[in-house]
XYZ file of C-alpha atoms in Angstrom:
736
model
C -3.423 16.883 39.454
C -3.778 13.021 38.151
C -2.903 12.391 34.577
C -5.637 11.515 32.565
C -4.646 10.048 28.467
C -5.911 10.950 25.630
C -4.208 8.325 23.570
C -2.145 5.480 24.435
C 0.335 4.798 21.506
C 2.495 6.853 22.043
C 1.103 8.191 25.495
C -0.425 11.546 25.627
C -2.360 13.076 28.421
C -5.640 15.233 27.479
C -3.704 18.524 28.195
C -0.830 17.496 26.043
C -3.287 16.584 23.201
C -5.677 20.057 23.531
C -2.278 21.839 23.379
C -1.421 20.513 20.006
C -5.376 21.310 18.942
C -4.520 24.844 19.756
C -1.736 24.781 17.870
C -3.251 24.102 14.985
C -6.306 26.006 15.512
C -3.693 29.433 15.675
C -2.072 28.021 12.755
C -5.609 27.984 10.408
C -6.711 31.555 11.593
C -3.555 33.226 10.916
C -3.191 31.226 7.419
C -6.985 32.103 6.656
C -8.523 34.408 8.928
C -11.448 34.881 6.710
C -12.913 31.790 6.957
C -16.348 32.442 7.906
C -16.566 30.889 11.499
C -16.940 32.174 14.628
C -13.212 31.992 16.023
C -14.155 31.843 19.945
C -16.358 28.936 19.422
C -14.302 27.414 17.614
C -11.084 27.636 20.039
C -13.838 26.538 22.750
C -15.335 23.270 20.810
C -11.362 22.510 20.448
C -10.577 23.116 24.013
C -13.713 20.916 25.211
C -13.812 18.009 22.684
C -11.969 15.298 24.737
C -12.207 16.313 28.431
C -15.084 13.389 28.627
C -11.790 11.203 28.054
C -11.505 11.490 31.778
C -14.235 8.926 32.286
C -13.250 5.811 34.161
C -14.061 3.370 31.056
C -11.611 5.068 28.587
C -8.998 5.465 31.069
C -9.249 1.882 31.955
C -9.247 0.968 28.180
C -5.991 2.980 26.878
C -4.505 1.360 30.337
C -5.698 -2.447 29.772
C -6.258 -2.393 25.844
C -9.888 -3.960 27.385
C -12.834 -2.265 25.925
C -16.325 -2.124 27.954
C -19.781 -2.186 26.766
C -21.190 0.415 28.846
C -18.475 2.906 27.481
C -20.218 6.274 26.232
C -18.221 7.924 23.723
C -16.178 10.424 24.990
C -17.569 13.014 22.592
C -20.971 12.450 24.441
C -19.598 13.069 27.815
C -17.557 16.046 27.071
C -20.221 18.831 26.418
C -20.784 18.214 30.469
C -18.231 21.023 30.260
C -19.911 23.507 27.988
C -19.720 26.917 29.985
C -23.157 27.791 29.575
C -23.560 30.782 31.524
C -20.483 32.471 30.011
C -22.033 31.840 26.418
C -25.615 33.199 27.399
C -23.706 36.598 28.747
C -21.805 36.802 25.834
C -24.744 36.955 23.920
C -25.067 33.913 22.227
C -28.246 32.365 21.121
C -29.465 28.988 22.098
C -29.455 27.951 17.930
C -25.864 28.836 18.762
C -25.344 27.074 21.631
C -26.971 23.770 20.654
C -24.169 23.977 18.050
C -21.284 23.681 20.271
C -22.805 20.824 21.960
C -23.826 19.167 18.790
C -20.042 19.709 17.417
C -18.261 18.789 20.329
C -20.629 15.554 20.829
C -20.254 14.324 17.374
C -16.515 15.114 16.620
C -16.242 11.606 16.097
C -19.287 9.968 14.248
C -20.409 6.772 16.130
C -22.915 4.257 14.863
C -23.792 2.937 18.442
C -26.878 4.012 19.742
C -26.071 5.562 23.403
C -28.872 4.709 26.038
C -29.957 8.310 27.919
C -29.981 6.936 31.301
C -26.682 5.548 30.763
C -25.250 8.934 29.656
C -26.739 10.619 32.258
C -24.894 8.175 34.959
C -21.535 8.808 33.401
C -21.802 12.506 33.429
C -22.931 12.721 36.554
C -19.637 10.318 37.558
C -17.258 13.035 35.923
C -17.095 15.272 39.023
C -14.746 13.292 40.682
C -12.381 13.292 37.701
C -12.810 16.591 37.330
C -11.774 17.785 40.367
C -8.367 16.283 40.139
C -7.835 17.665 36.434
C -6.300 21.117 35.667
C -5.141 22.750 32.475
C -4.193 26.180 32.593
C -5.296 26.900 28.706
C -9.036 26.184 29.726
C -9.188 29.237 32.131
C -12.864 30.318 32.175
C -14.081 28.341 29.136
C -14.878 25.353 31.155
C -18.330 24.761 33.410
C -19.004 21.593 35.161
C -22.629 20.644 34.467
C -23.726 17.176 36.158
C -27.327 17.506 34.351
C -27.259 18.827 30.670
C -30.051 20.485 29.905
C -31.856 18.572 27.324
C -32.859 21.780 25.464
C -29.844 21.609 24.305
C -28.642 17.984 23.585
C -29.513 14.410 24.491
C -27.393 11.552 22.751
C -29.339 10.510 19.896
C -30.204 13.734 18.476
C -29.761 15.007 15.150
C -29.549 18.542 13.964
C -31.019 20.030 10.747
C -33.570 16.839 10.766
C -36.860 17.771 8.233
C -35.267 21.177 7.321
C -34.044 22.976 3.820
C -30.684 22.628 5.051
C -28.541 23.954 2.065
C -29.928 27.254 2.677
C -29.905 27.275 6.317
C -27.487 29.905 8.049
C -27.465 27.516 11.164
C -26.348 24.840 8.985
C -23.661 26.828 7.441
C -22.560 27.923 10.913
C -22.498 24.208 12.250
C -20.497 22.622 9.226
C -18.020 25.330 9.673
C -17.610 24.694 13.129
C -17.197 20.762 13.612
C -15.805 20.517 10.166
C -12.870 22.160 11.307
C -12.794 20.762 14.646
C -12.242 17.421 12.386
C -9.695 18.937 10.644
C -7.895 20.500 13.455
C -8.026 17.472 15.636
C -7.175 15.129 12.748
C -4.067 17.372 12.403
C -3.081 17.172 15.962
C -3.583 13.234 15.790
C -1.680 12.812 12.903
C 1.580 15.321 14.137
C 1.202 17.288 11.279
C 0.184 20.823 10.192
C -3.631 21.319 9.609
C -2.539 23.665 6.710
C 0.904 24.559 5.251
C 0.766 28.035 3.407
C 0.904 28.617 0.022
C 3.482 31.328 -0.216
C 5.000 29.740 -3.751
C 2.589 29.682 -6.482
C 2.802 32.957 -8.259
C 6.588 32.672 -7.852
C 6.796 29.139 -9.430
C 4.491 30.413 -12.153
C 6.307 33.821 -12.862
C 9.621 31.674 -13.037
C 7.641 29.362 -15.780
C 7.230 32.160 -17.912
C 10.987 33.214 -17.457
C 11.402 29.944 -18.954
C 9.519 30.308 -21.971
C 11.036 33.866 -22.729
C 14.345 32.158 -22.550
C 13.423 30.249 -25.544
C 11.210 33.298 -26.784
C 11.993 36.432 -25.699
C 8.269 37.852 -26.566
C 6.646 34.807 -24.436
C 3.898 35.462 -22.537
C 0.720 34.480 -21.267
C -2.160 33.554 -23.748
C -5.377 35.528 -23.550
C -6.581 32.794 -21.475
C -4.099 32.987 -18.938
C -4.117 36.654 -18.623
C -7.851 36.623 -18.478
C -7.777 33.639 -15.420
C -5.418 35.846 -13.766
C -7.430 38.735 -13.960
C -10.247 36.835 -12.452
C -8.968 34.953 -9.063
C -11.706 35.929 -7.293
C -14.995 34.945 -9.272
C -16.322 31.952 -10.170
C -15.382 31.316 -13.743
C -16.608 29.136 -16.505
C -14.075 29.232 -19.690
C -14.362 27.116 -22.896
C -10.771 26.921 -23.940
C -9.298 24.517 -27.147
C -7.097 21.573 -26.530
C -3.382 23.192 -26.661
C -4.341 26.593 -24.754
C -2.400 25.920 -21.841
C -5.392 25.306 -19.623
C -2.836 24.030 -16.814
C -1.156 26.765 -16.451
C -4.551 28.998 -16.801
C -6.007 27.330 -13.524
C -3.026 27.570 -11.912
C -2.373 31.428 -12.580
C -6.168 31.500 -11.466
C -5.310 29.877 -8.132
C -2.575 32.179 -7.363
C -1.058 31.818 -4.025
C -4.165 30.093 -2.629
C -5.177 26.876 -1.236
C -6.615 25.157 -4.614
C -7.615 21.599 -5.584
C -7.364 20.834 -9.316
C -9.876 17.891 -10.909
C -9.870 15.695 -13.794
C -11.506 12.816 -14.752
C -9.228 9.640 -15.349
C -6.181 8.935 -12.379
C -4.043 8.467 -15.730
C -4.733 12.132 -16.810
C -4.023 13.172 -12.681
C -0.884 11.719 -12.724
C 0.266 13.008 -15.753
C -0.565 16.405 -14.508
C 0.749 16.052 -10.937
C 4.064 14.476 -12.769
C 4.175 17.954 -14.951
C 3.370 20.317 -11.949
C 6.200 18.814 -9.603
C 8.788 18.508 -12.152
C 8.527 21.408 -14.375
C 6.368 24.313 -12.161
C 6.764 23.698 -8.330
C 10.452 22.232 -8.724
C 11.088 22.385 -5.033
C 9.722 21.336 -1.553
C 7.005 19.370 -3.277
C 6.249 17.150 -0.567
C 5.290 20.226 1.652
C 3.511 21.763 -1.942
C 1.156 19.568 -3.975
C -0.223 16.443 -3.577
C -2.274 13.561 -5.428
C -5.173 12.373 -4.070
C -7.077 9.151 -5.315
C -7.282 5.473 -4.867
C -3.547 4.965 -5.702
C -2.004 7.568 -4.042
C 0.581 5.900 -2.193
C 1.711 3.724 -4.748
C 1.947 6.855 -7.063
C 4.339 8.355 -4.263
C 6.486 5.288 -4.181
C 7.060 5.885 -8.227
C 8.670 9.430 -7.815
C 12.188 9.234 -6.807
C 12.053 12.691 -5.273
C 9.781 11.535 -2.421
C 12.427 10.050 -0.023
C 11.585 6.989 2.297
C 11.802 8.982 5.006
C 9.394 10.986 4.320
C 6.449 9.464 2.092
C 4.347 8.310 5.194
C 3.978 11.825 6.279
C 3.402 13.253 2.723
C 0.514 10.476 2.402
C -0.820 11.703 5.854
C -0.801 15.172 4.813
C -2.434 14.541 1.493
C -5.466 12.431 2.875
C -5.660 15.119 5.797
C -5.982 17.807 3.006
C -3.216 20.063 4.497
C -1.335 20.134 1.191
C -1.830 23.925 -0.617
C -2.367 22.137 -4.006
C -3.787 19.385 -4.231
C -4.435 17.333 -7.818
C -7.464 14.460 -7.256
C -10.556 12.808 -8.960
C -14.294 14.093 -7.925
C -15.125 11.520 -5.528
C -12.272 12.182 -3.086
C -13.743 15.662 -3.104
C -17.254 16.017 -3.550
C -19.045 13.025 -2.296
C -19.853 15.701 0.392
C -22.993 16.238 -1.391
C -25.108 13.165 -0.053
C -24.129 14.907 3.779
C -22.865 11.323 5.153
C -22.795 11.471 8.732
C -18.729 13.010 8.693
C -18.990 15.153 5.314
C -18.515 18.375 7.534
C -14.653 18.692 6.998
C -14.399 18.566 3.306
C -16.947 21.521 2.921
C -15.203 23.010 5.699
C -12.145 23.056 3.950
C -13.670 24.159 0.546
C -15.368 27.175 1.923
C -11.709 28.798 1.814
C -10.017 27.219 -0.880
C -10.746 27.306 -4.835
C -11.521 24.453 -6.615
C -10.482 23.776 -10.690
C -12.295 21.394 -12.587
C -11.031 20.500 -15.783
C -12.838 18.736 -18.675
C -16.382 18.698 -17.305
C -17.851 16.881 -20.444
C -16.050 13.560 -19.539
C -18.259 13.229 -16.287
C -21.247 10.415 -16.810
C -24.510 11.623 -15.743
C -24.777 10.986 -11.762
C -21.221 12.153 -11.426
C -22.454 15.893 -13.260
C -25.080 16.022 -11.220
C -22.976 15.379 -7.900
C -20.599 17.749 -9.493
C -23.541 20.448 -10.355
C -24.363 20.443 -6.606
C -20.956 20.329 -5.186
C -20.407 23.547 -7.194
C -23.806 25.202 -5.560
C -22.656 24.533 -2.073
C -19.020 25.720 -2.736
C -20.530 29.008 -3.769
C -22.950 29.388 -0.907
C -20.290 28.614 1.669
C -17.713 31.263 0.363
C -15.141 29.060 -1.822
C -14.615 29.852 -5.480
C -14.900 27.604 -8.503
C -13.288 27.933 -11.994
C -14.355 24.976 -15.176
C -12.129 25.257 -17.719
C -13.124 22.518 -20.564
C -12.382 22.252 -24.467
C -16.134 21.333 -25.224
C -18.849 22.754 -22.678
C -22.334 21.005 -22.705
C -25.481 23.410 -22.569
C -26.815 21.637 -19.958
C -24.466 22.614 -17.750
C -24.761 25.963 -17.697
C -28.453 25.873 -17.705
C -28.316 23.494 -14.307
C -25.867 26.068 -12.886
C -27.981 28.579 -12.971
C -31.377 26.335 -11.807
C -29.330 25.711 -8.405
C -28.520 29.300 -8.090
C -24.891 28.936 -8.576
C -23.160 32.701 -9.419
C -20.277 32.585 -12.009
C -19.135 34.978 -14.925
C -18.410 33.709 -18.584
C -15.775 35.346 -21.233
C -17.783 36.828 -24.047
C -15.802 34.653 -26.361
C -14.515 31.519 -26.292
C -10.500 30.867 -26.500
C -10.268 29.432 -29.569
C -7.635 29.629 -32.376
C -7.990 29.864 -36.402
C -5.547 26.367 -36.806
C -7.454 23.905 -38.414
C -6.319 19.988 -36.864
C -8.568 17.940 -38.678
C -10.398 16.764 -41.787
C -12.960 13.899 -41.329
C -14.509 11.002 -43.474
C -17.411 9.810 -42.446
C -17.948 6.132 -43.402
C -20.986 4.932 -43.422
C -20.468 1.051 -42.229
C -19.171 -0.925 -38.985
C -15.526 -0.046 -38.208
C -13.743 -2.433 -40.773
C -10.358 -3.408 -40.706
C -9.942 -4.066 -44.654
C -10.926 -0.424 -44.659
C -7.801 0.419 -42.808
C -5.374 -1.960 -43.989
C -4.429 0.220 -47.226
C -3.582 3.077 -44.994
C -0.585 1.603 -42.971
C 2.665 2.560 -44.681
C 5.387 3.860 -42.491
C 3.112 5.974 -40.416
C 1.251 5.658 -36.735
C -2.061 4.721 -36.720
C -4.591 5.052 -33.887
C -7.722 2.795 -34.135
C -10.705 3.408 -31.323
C -13.657 1.078 -30.466
C -16.428 1.290 -28.455
C -16.157 -2.230 -27.000
C -13.246 -4.288 -25.724
C -14.593 -7.166 -27.687
C -14.806 -5.553 -31.005
C -10.951 -3.736 -30.043
C -10.139 -7.384 -29.662
C -11.712 -8.377 -33.042
C -10.087 -5.503 -35.341
C -6.600 -6.280 -33.261
C -6.774 -9.914 -34.242
C -7.796 -8.946 -37.891
C -4.864 -6.502 -38.133
C -2.256 -8.161 -36.559
C -2.907 -11.011 -38.738
C -2.619 -8.286 -41.981
C 0.595 -7.149 -40.601
C 2.285 -10.436 -38.720
C 5.635 -8.523 -38.807
C 4.716 -4.937 -37.769
C 3.833 -3.256 -34.621
C 0.220 -3.783 -33.794
C -0.395 -3.250 -30.026
C -4.056 -3.336 -27.980
C -4.732 -1.247 -24.815
C -8.447 -1.239 -22.614
C -9.209 -1.972 -19.256
C -9.118 -5.561 -18.796
C -5.446 -5.679 -18.370
C -3.493 -6.349 -15.223
C -2.289 -3.161 -13.649
C 1.618 -4.043 -14.241
C 0.539 -4.110 -18.089
C -1.662 -1.520 -18.443
C 0.934 0.612 -17.120
C 3.578 -0.948 -19.685
C 1.161 -0.439 -22.463
C 0.263 3.495 -21.202
C 4.447 4.278 -21.146
C 4.243 2.270 -25.204
C 1.803 3.832 -26.420
C 2.539 7.477 -24.738
C 6.353 7.075 -26.902
C 4.781 5.445 -30.106
C 2.483 8.307 -30.455
C 4.728 11.034 -30.220
C 4.832 13.075 -33.368
C 8.571 13.004 -34.036
C 8.980 9.184 -33.423
C 9.862 7.890 -36.529
C 8.723 3.999 -35.823
C 5.268 2.957 -37.618
C 2.670 1.523 -35.804
C -1.238 0.844 -34.755
C -2.527 1.016 -32.084
C -5.881 -0.391 -31.285
C -7.815 1.280 -28.090
C -10.610 1.644 -26.401
C -12.295 5.079 -24.294
C -8.975 4.849 -21.871
C -7.053 6.732 -24.408
C -10.009 9.579 -24.728
C -8.656 11.946 -22.363
C -5.826 10.267 -20.307
C -2.812 10.147 -22.534
C -0.741 13.395 -24.301
C -0.680 11.252 -27.826
C -0.615 12.702 -31.466
C -1.069 9.821 -34.025
C -1.349 10.480 -37.878
C -4.369 8.393 -38.611
C -7.524 7.961 -36.174
C -10.104 5.604 -37.317
C -12.753 5.215 -34.781
C -16.210 3.859 -34.320
C -18.885 6.788 -33.298
C -19.665 6.944 -29.815
C -21.233 10.129 -29.099
C -19.772 13.807 -30.810
C -18.095 14.712 -27.049
C -16.246 11.346 -26.952
C -15.763 12.026 -31.021
C -13.964 15.167 -30.297
C -11.754 13.793 -27.461
C -10.622 10.892 -29.510
C -9.981 13.404 -32.628
C -7.474 15.051 -29.992
C -5.607 11.760 -29.742
C -4.405 12.491 -33.822
C -3.012 16.113 -34.866
C -3.162 17.346 -31.302
C -0.549 19.945 -31.438
C -0.342 20.339 -35.138
C -2.234 22.230 -37.958
C -3.722 20.175 -40.914
C -1.376 19.467 -43.631
C -2.767 16.138 -45.143
C -6.342 15.867 -47.076
C -8.002 13.640 -43.983
C -6.671 12.586 -41.228
C -9.838 11.199 -38.647
C -12.221 8.465 -40.420
C -15.042 8.065 -38.372
C -17.760 5.072 -38.808
C -20.976 5.556 -38.395
C -22.500 2.133 -38.303
C -24.403 2.793 -41.654
C -27.681 1.196 -41.020
C -26.727 -0.145 -37.881
C -25.664 1.652 -34.906
C -21.942 1.055 -33.155
C -21.273 -1.031 -30.907
C -21.967 0.227 -27.416
C -25.043 1.798 -28.104
C -27.854 1.480 -25.586
C -25.780 -0.160 -23.478
C -23.230 2.396 -22.457
C -23.868 5.025 -25.113
C -26.795 7.016 -25.271
C -29.071 6.412 -28.114
C -30.743 9.488 -28.557
C -27.092 11.424 -28.209
C -26.013 8.850 -30.937
C -28.490 9.499 -33.429
C -27.889 13.115 -33.043
C -24.350 13.229 -32.939
C -24.601 10.716 -35.952
C -26.943 13.704 -37.977
C -24.494 16.164 -36.939
C -21.980 14.386 -38.784
C -23.708 14.624 -41.838
C -22.570 17.924 -42.261
C -19.115 17.233 -41.236
C -16.786 16.082 -43.420
C -13.714 17.428 -44.914
C -11.749 20.459 -42.649
C -13.505 20.984 -39.106
C -12.715 24.088 -37.046
C -12.042 24.141 -33.480
C -15.801 26.656 -33.073
C -17.358 24.347 -34.969
C -16.691 21.346 -32.754
C -17.983 23.374 -29.637
C -21.116 24.693 -31.203
C -21.613 21.256 -32.079
C -21.393 20.258 -28.539
C -23.062 22.704 -27.400
C -26.374 21.938 -30.033
C -26.540 18.078 -29.114
C -26.336 18.657 -25.727
C -28.662 21.429 -24.948
C -30.952 20.952 -22.537
C -33.806 20.804 -25.583
C -31.848 18.154 -27.370
C -31.574 16.064 -24.251
C -34.809 15.805 -22.702
C -35.819 12.810 -24.157
C -32.761 11.407 -23.698
C -31.489 8.317 -21.143
C -28.565 10.574 -20.504
C -30.905 13.572 -19.300
C -33.291 11.189 -17.071
C -30.119 9.877 -15.169
C -28.896 13.200 -14.898
C -32.494 15.071 -13.127
C -32.759 11.852 -11.337
C -29.641 11.767 -9.808
C -29.730 15.303 -8.857
C -33.196 15.131 -7.143
C -31.811 11.964 -5.634
C -29.254 13.263 -3.659
C -31.416 16.086 -2.632
C -33.667 13.948 -1.165
C -31.619 12.780 1.299
C -31.541 14.012 4.893
C -28.505 15.021 6.320
C -26.783 12.202 8.086
C -29.157 9.793 6.721
C -26.168 7.600 5.138
C -22.731 6.380 6.233
C -19.354 7.324 4.457
C -19.528 3.614 3.502
C -22.440 3.593 1.916
C -21.424 7.343 -0.103
C -18.392 5.861 -1.674
C -20.217 3.108 -3.096
C -22.988 5.191 -4.610
C -20.942 8.104 -5.825
C -18.440 5.962 -7.568
C -20.788 3.664 -8.596
C -18.690 0.538 -8.683
C -20.464 -2.328 -10.854
C -16.948 -4.167 -10.925
C -14.882 -6.409 -9.021
C -10.975 -6.390 -8.147
C -9.849 -9.984 -9.092
C -6.655 -11.550 -10.316
C -6.635 -13.674 -13.436
C -5.936 -17.200 -12.345
C -3.515 -17.695 -15.180
C -1.645 -14.552 -13.583
C -1.748 -16.146 -10.177
C -0.203 -19.320 -10.987
C 2.588 -18.101 -12.942
C 3.053 -15.322 -10.037
C 2.005 -17.503 -7.082
C 5.045 -17.262 -4.842
C 5.518 -13.101 -5.087
C 1.570 -12.763 -4.539
C 1.630 -14.960 -1.418
C 4.490 -13.592 0.124
C 2.597 -9.789 -0.429
C -0.628 -11.151 1.286
C 1.651 -12.914 4.362
C 2.740 -9.304 4.975
C -0.671 -7.830 5.029
C -1.691 -10.692 7.039
C 0.761 -9.664 9.863
C 0.065 -7.545 12.948
C 0.873 -4.414 13.108
C 3.127 -4.879 15.776
C 5.417 -7.114 13.437
C 5.181 -5.251 10.035
C 5.340 -1.412 9.680
C 2.498 0.849 8.044
C 4.839 1.547 5.194
C 5.823 -2.303 4.641
C 1.860 -3.310 4.317
C 1.423 0.058 1.946
C 4.247 -1.530 -0.498
C 3.019 -4.818 -0.152
C -0.543 -3.878 -0.821
C 1.017 -1.868 -3.657
C 2.591 -4.521 -5.150
C -0.033 -6.677 -5.236
C -2.251 -4.303 -6.933
C -0.029 -4.888 -9.996
C -1.593 -7.985 -10.627
C -4.954 -7.044 -10.433
C -7.774 -5.830 -12.545
C -11.165 -4.801 -12.524
C -13.472 -7.234 -13.932
C -17.249 -5.833 -14.877
C -20.086 -7.635 -12.844
C -21.548 -9.141 -15.957
C -18.203 -10.973 -16.948
C -17.467 -12.178 -13.359
C -21.052 -13.842 -12.921
C -20.356 -15.913 -16.009
C -17.322 -17.389 -14.316
C -15.775 -18.680 -10.961
C -13.971 -16.614 -8.518
C -12.179 -18.589 -5.885
C -11.874 -16.453 -2.677
C -8.474 -16.210 -0.621
C -8.482 -14.523 2.854
C -5.744 -12.206 3.984
C -6.755 -11.360 7.181
C -10.452 -10.576 8.790
C -11.319 -7.675 6.639
C -9.181 -8.542 3.457
C -9.388 -11.071 0.812
C -8.310 -11.532 -2.883
C -10.190 -13.187 -5.726
C -8.780 -15.135 -8.611
C -10.955 -15.146 -11.205
C -11.088 -18.567 -13.489
C -10.292 -17.379 -16.931
C -7.375 -17.127 -19.052
C -5.121 -14.315 -19.520
C -2.455 -12.941 -22.476
C -0.483 -9.516 -21.875
C -1.132 -8.880 -25.458
C -5.013 -9.083 -25.279
C -6.237 -9.216 -21.872
C -8.543 -11.468 -20.132
C -9.888 -14.428 -22.236
C -13.331 -16.277 -20.973
C -12.749 -19.685 -20.974
C -16.070 -20.175 -22.571
C -17.171 -17.345 -25.024
C -18.984 -14.762 -23.453
C -20.304 -11.476 -24.813
C -18.767 -8.410 -23.400
C -19.514 -5.082 -23.545
C -17.660 -2.738 -21.373
C -16.603 0.099 -23.273
C -12.805 1.062 -21.730
């Protein structure tokens, strides 16, 4: 028997690699037998997917590291071994057999076009290695054919072209087959288990309740949490006020199932991850709970419980979605709605998972559209979801119904009788002179719609109180300084903190920080944003003052940012609704106002509605596999900024920045993956996102790290107190 390699570093034969797939196949079948997949066909594609690697060009490339232009992707050659006669005898239809061919051929998505004649020649050449190949586990599950029937497969074929794919059973079967093959293959290649069992979460939640009862013998799950526990097997949409224990409610609903917990902002996700791993799942976190967003590795480095030895494996498990519980951003999970080449493994995973969506009202129109479509897919494929939110835009329910999503809602909202906020509407632009007399041994939060307005108010208040603590936070600080400010505002924002202070902020504090200030002064943005901002003041205490929230509605004008990133129709409707909100404002009243302002009827003439419906139609209009993953990432994240290092920061830290770039420039033989990840994480500490409109008004010097990576030095000044400072006066409008 001749040895044929599947991988070269480290060396692994086709048989050894396939053994690893079969082990993972058996594991996922044991843990999730209810997955709606044909288990025999899944095992078959696992057995056959890499047999095409026996071809001469592939074997020579692994041994010599020389690339051959005539090499055909091995998946296209592996189809030669599909046991078509056996499948027909068992009773599989032509459509089902075609799925097997396509899943094997496309298990790696290749952009390269394959010539039909070259493919036929290479298939015929497999006869010699096949004679010398033996793999006991194949049994009668492989049948070499030197001429593959073109009625089942030819290289440039794409399945589902021109079909209504979403409702097609054929489509569902293919997604499950190919997607699970990908999951199993990825895990085998990475040397990890495809899934780790969730056999701990229910017990962890019971332990959490026992901890509560140590402090209060009468402690129990509240009505929201009990409702979620009772409806674990259903899609649920619930409205519950801040402070109701939505995190615990979501985890109780999840129970001992595979699950994903999604939130809109990275800072909120980091906070939930820290809380869950330190208070709820306190043991074996690296096998149980993962954090998935664009800065996962750097966050893992910050947690001392993650030893250096296991971070790489933990990171791999997280990226491969192998962990029982994953806390993540929407873009890491829901980009599958574009059905790009290679999306199947995500949707297949969600078909046997439960997804928790928290704070749905925070999403922009385009992300909300992707979310609605994503939930419709999850529902159709057999997965489960729950939406938990403090305020629910009425249009969301209408869109879920329009897209035939099945879910239940409790008859009552989970809301207390307590009153936390008393509002005074100020009919002017936000004014530091108005704020000045309120500052006396207390903690004040000022929130502006734009960075330029925040900088202006900060400068004025700083001049008024030169010897007092006045701070500024927004998005245009380098990561290192932003992190320090987030820690500082968190400490200052605790209700038992005796130190007086004023913090001026933008939207960055709306839903990302668990803070509780004494007084809030804010510009009106929209009613949803306003109520989020109010949640940073008297967050978890009952009202004991006449007024604790002052809202500046712009008077005869509109507030900053309106007509740019704040929808003017929603702003004006919000402004009108506020006319009736002077004085104490109950949580129920807040919810009713949001439902009113964000009803389908109220939104129909707004840009928000246009963007939302356009995004829905835009995604639905794509044929499957029309886009590649890189295009989708760009569309999904709606990237309109440049990552750069301010010139001032570059000059002050040039030696350190250069040292990290040098590490990244070295080859993988010289520097380990971990060293590179640490260098990349450290380099990112000096970076920030420059909005496109600002970047175009100045210069950026591009410093090349290697063939694929560059770092931009942006020509501007920088201060750790106020962020970037344009060298020429610029109009700044970014809101967060």
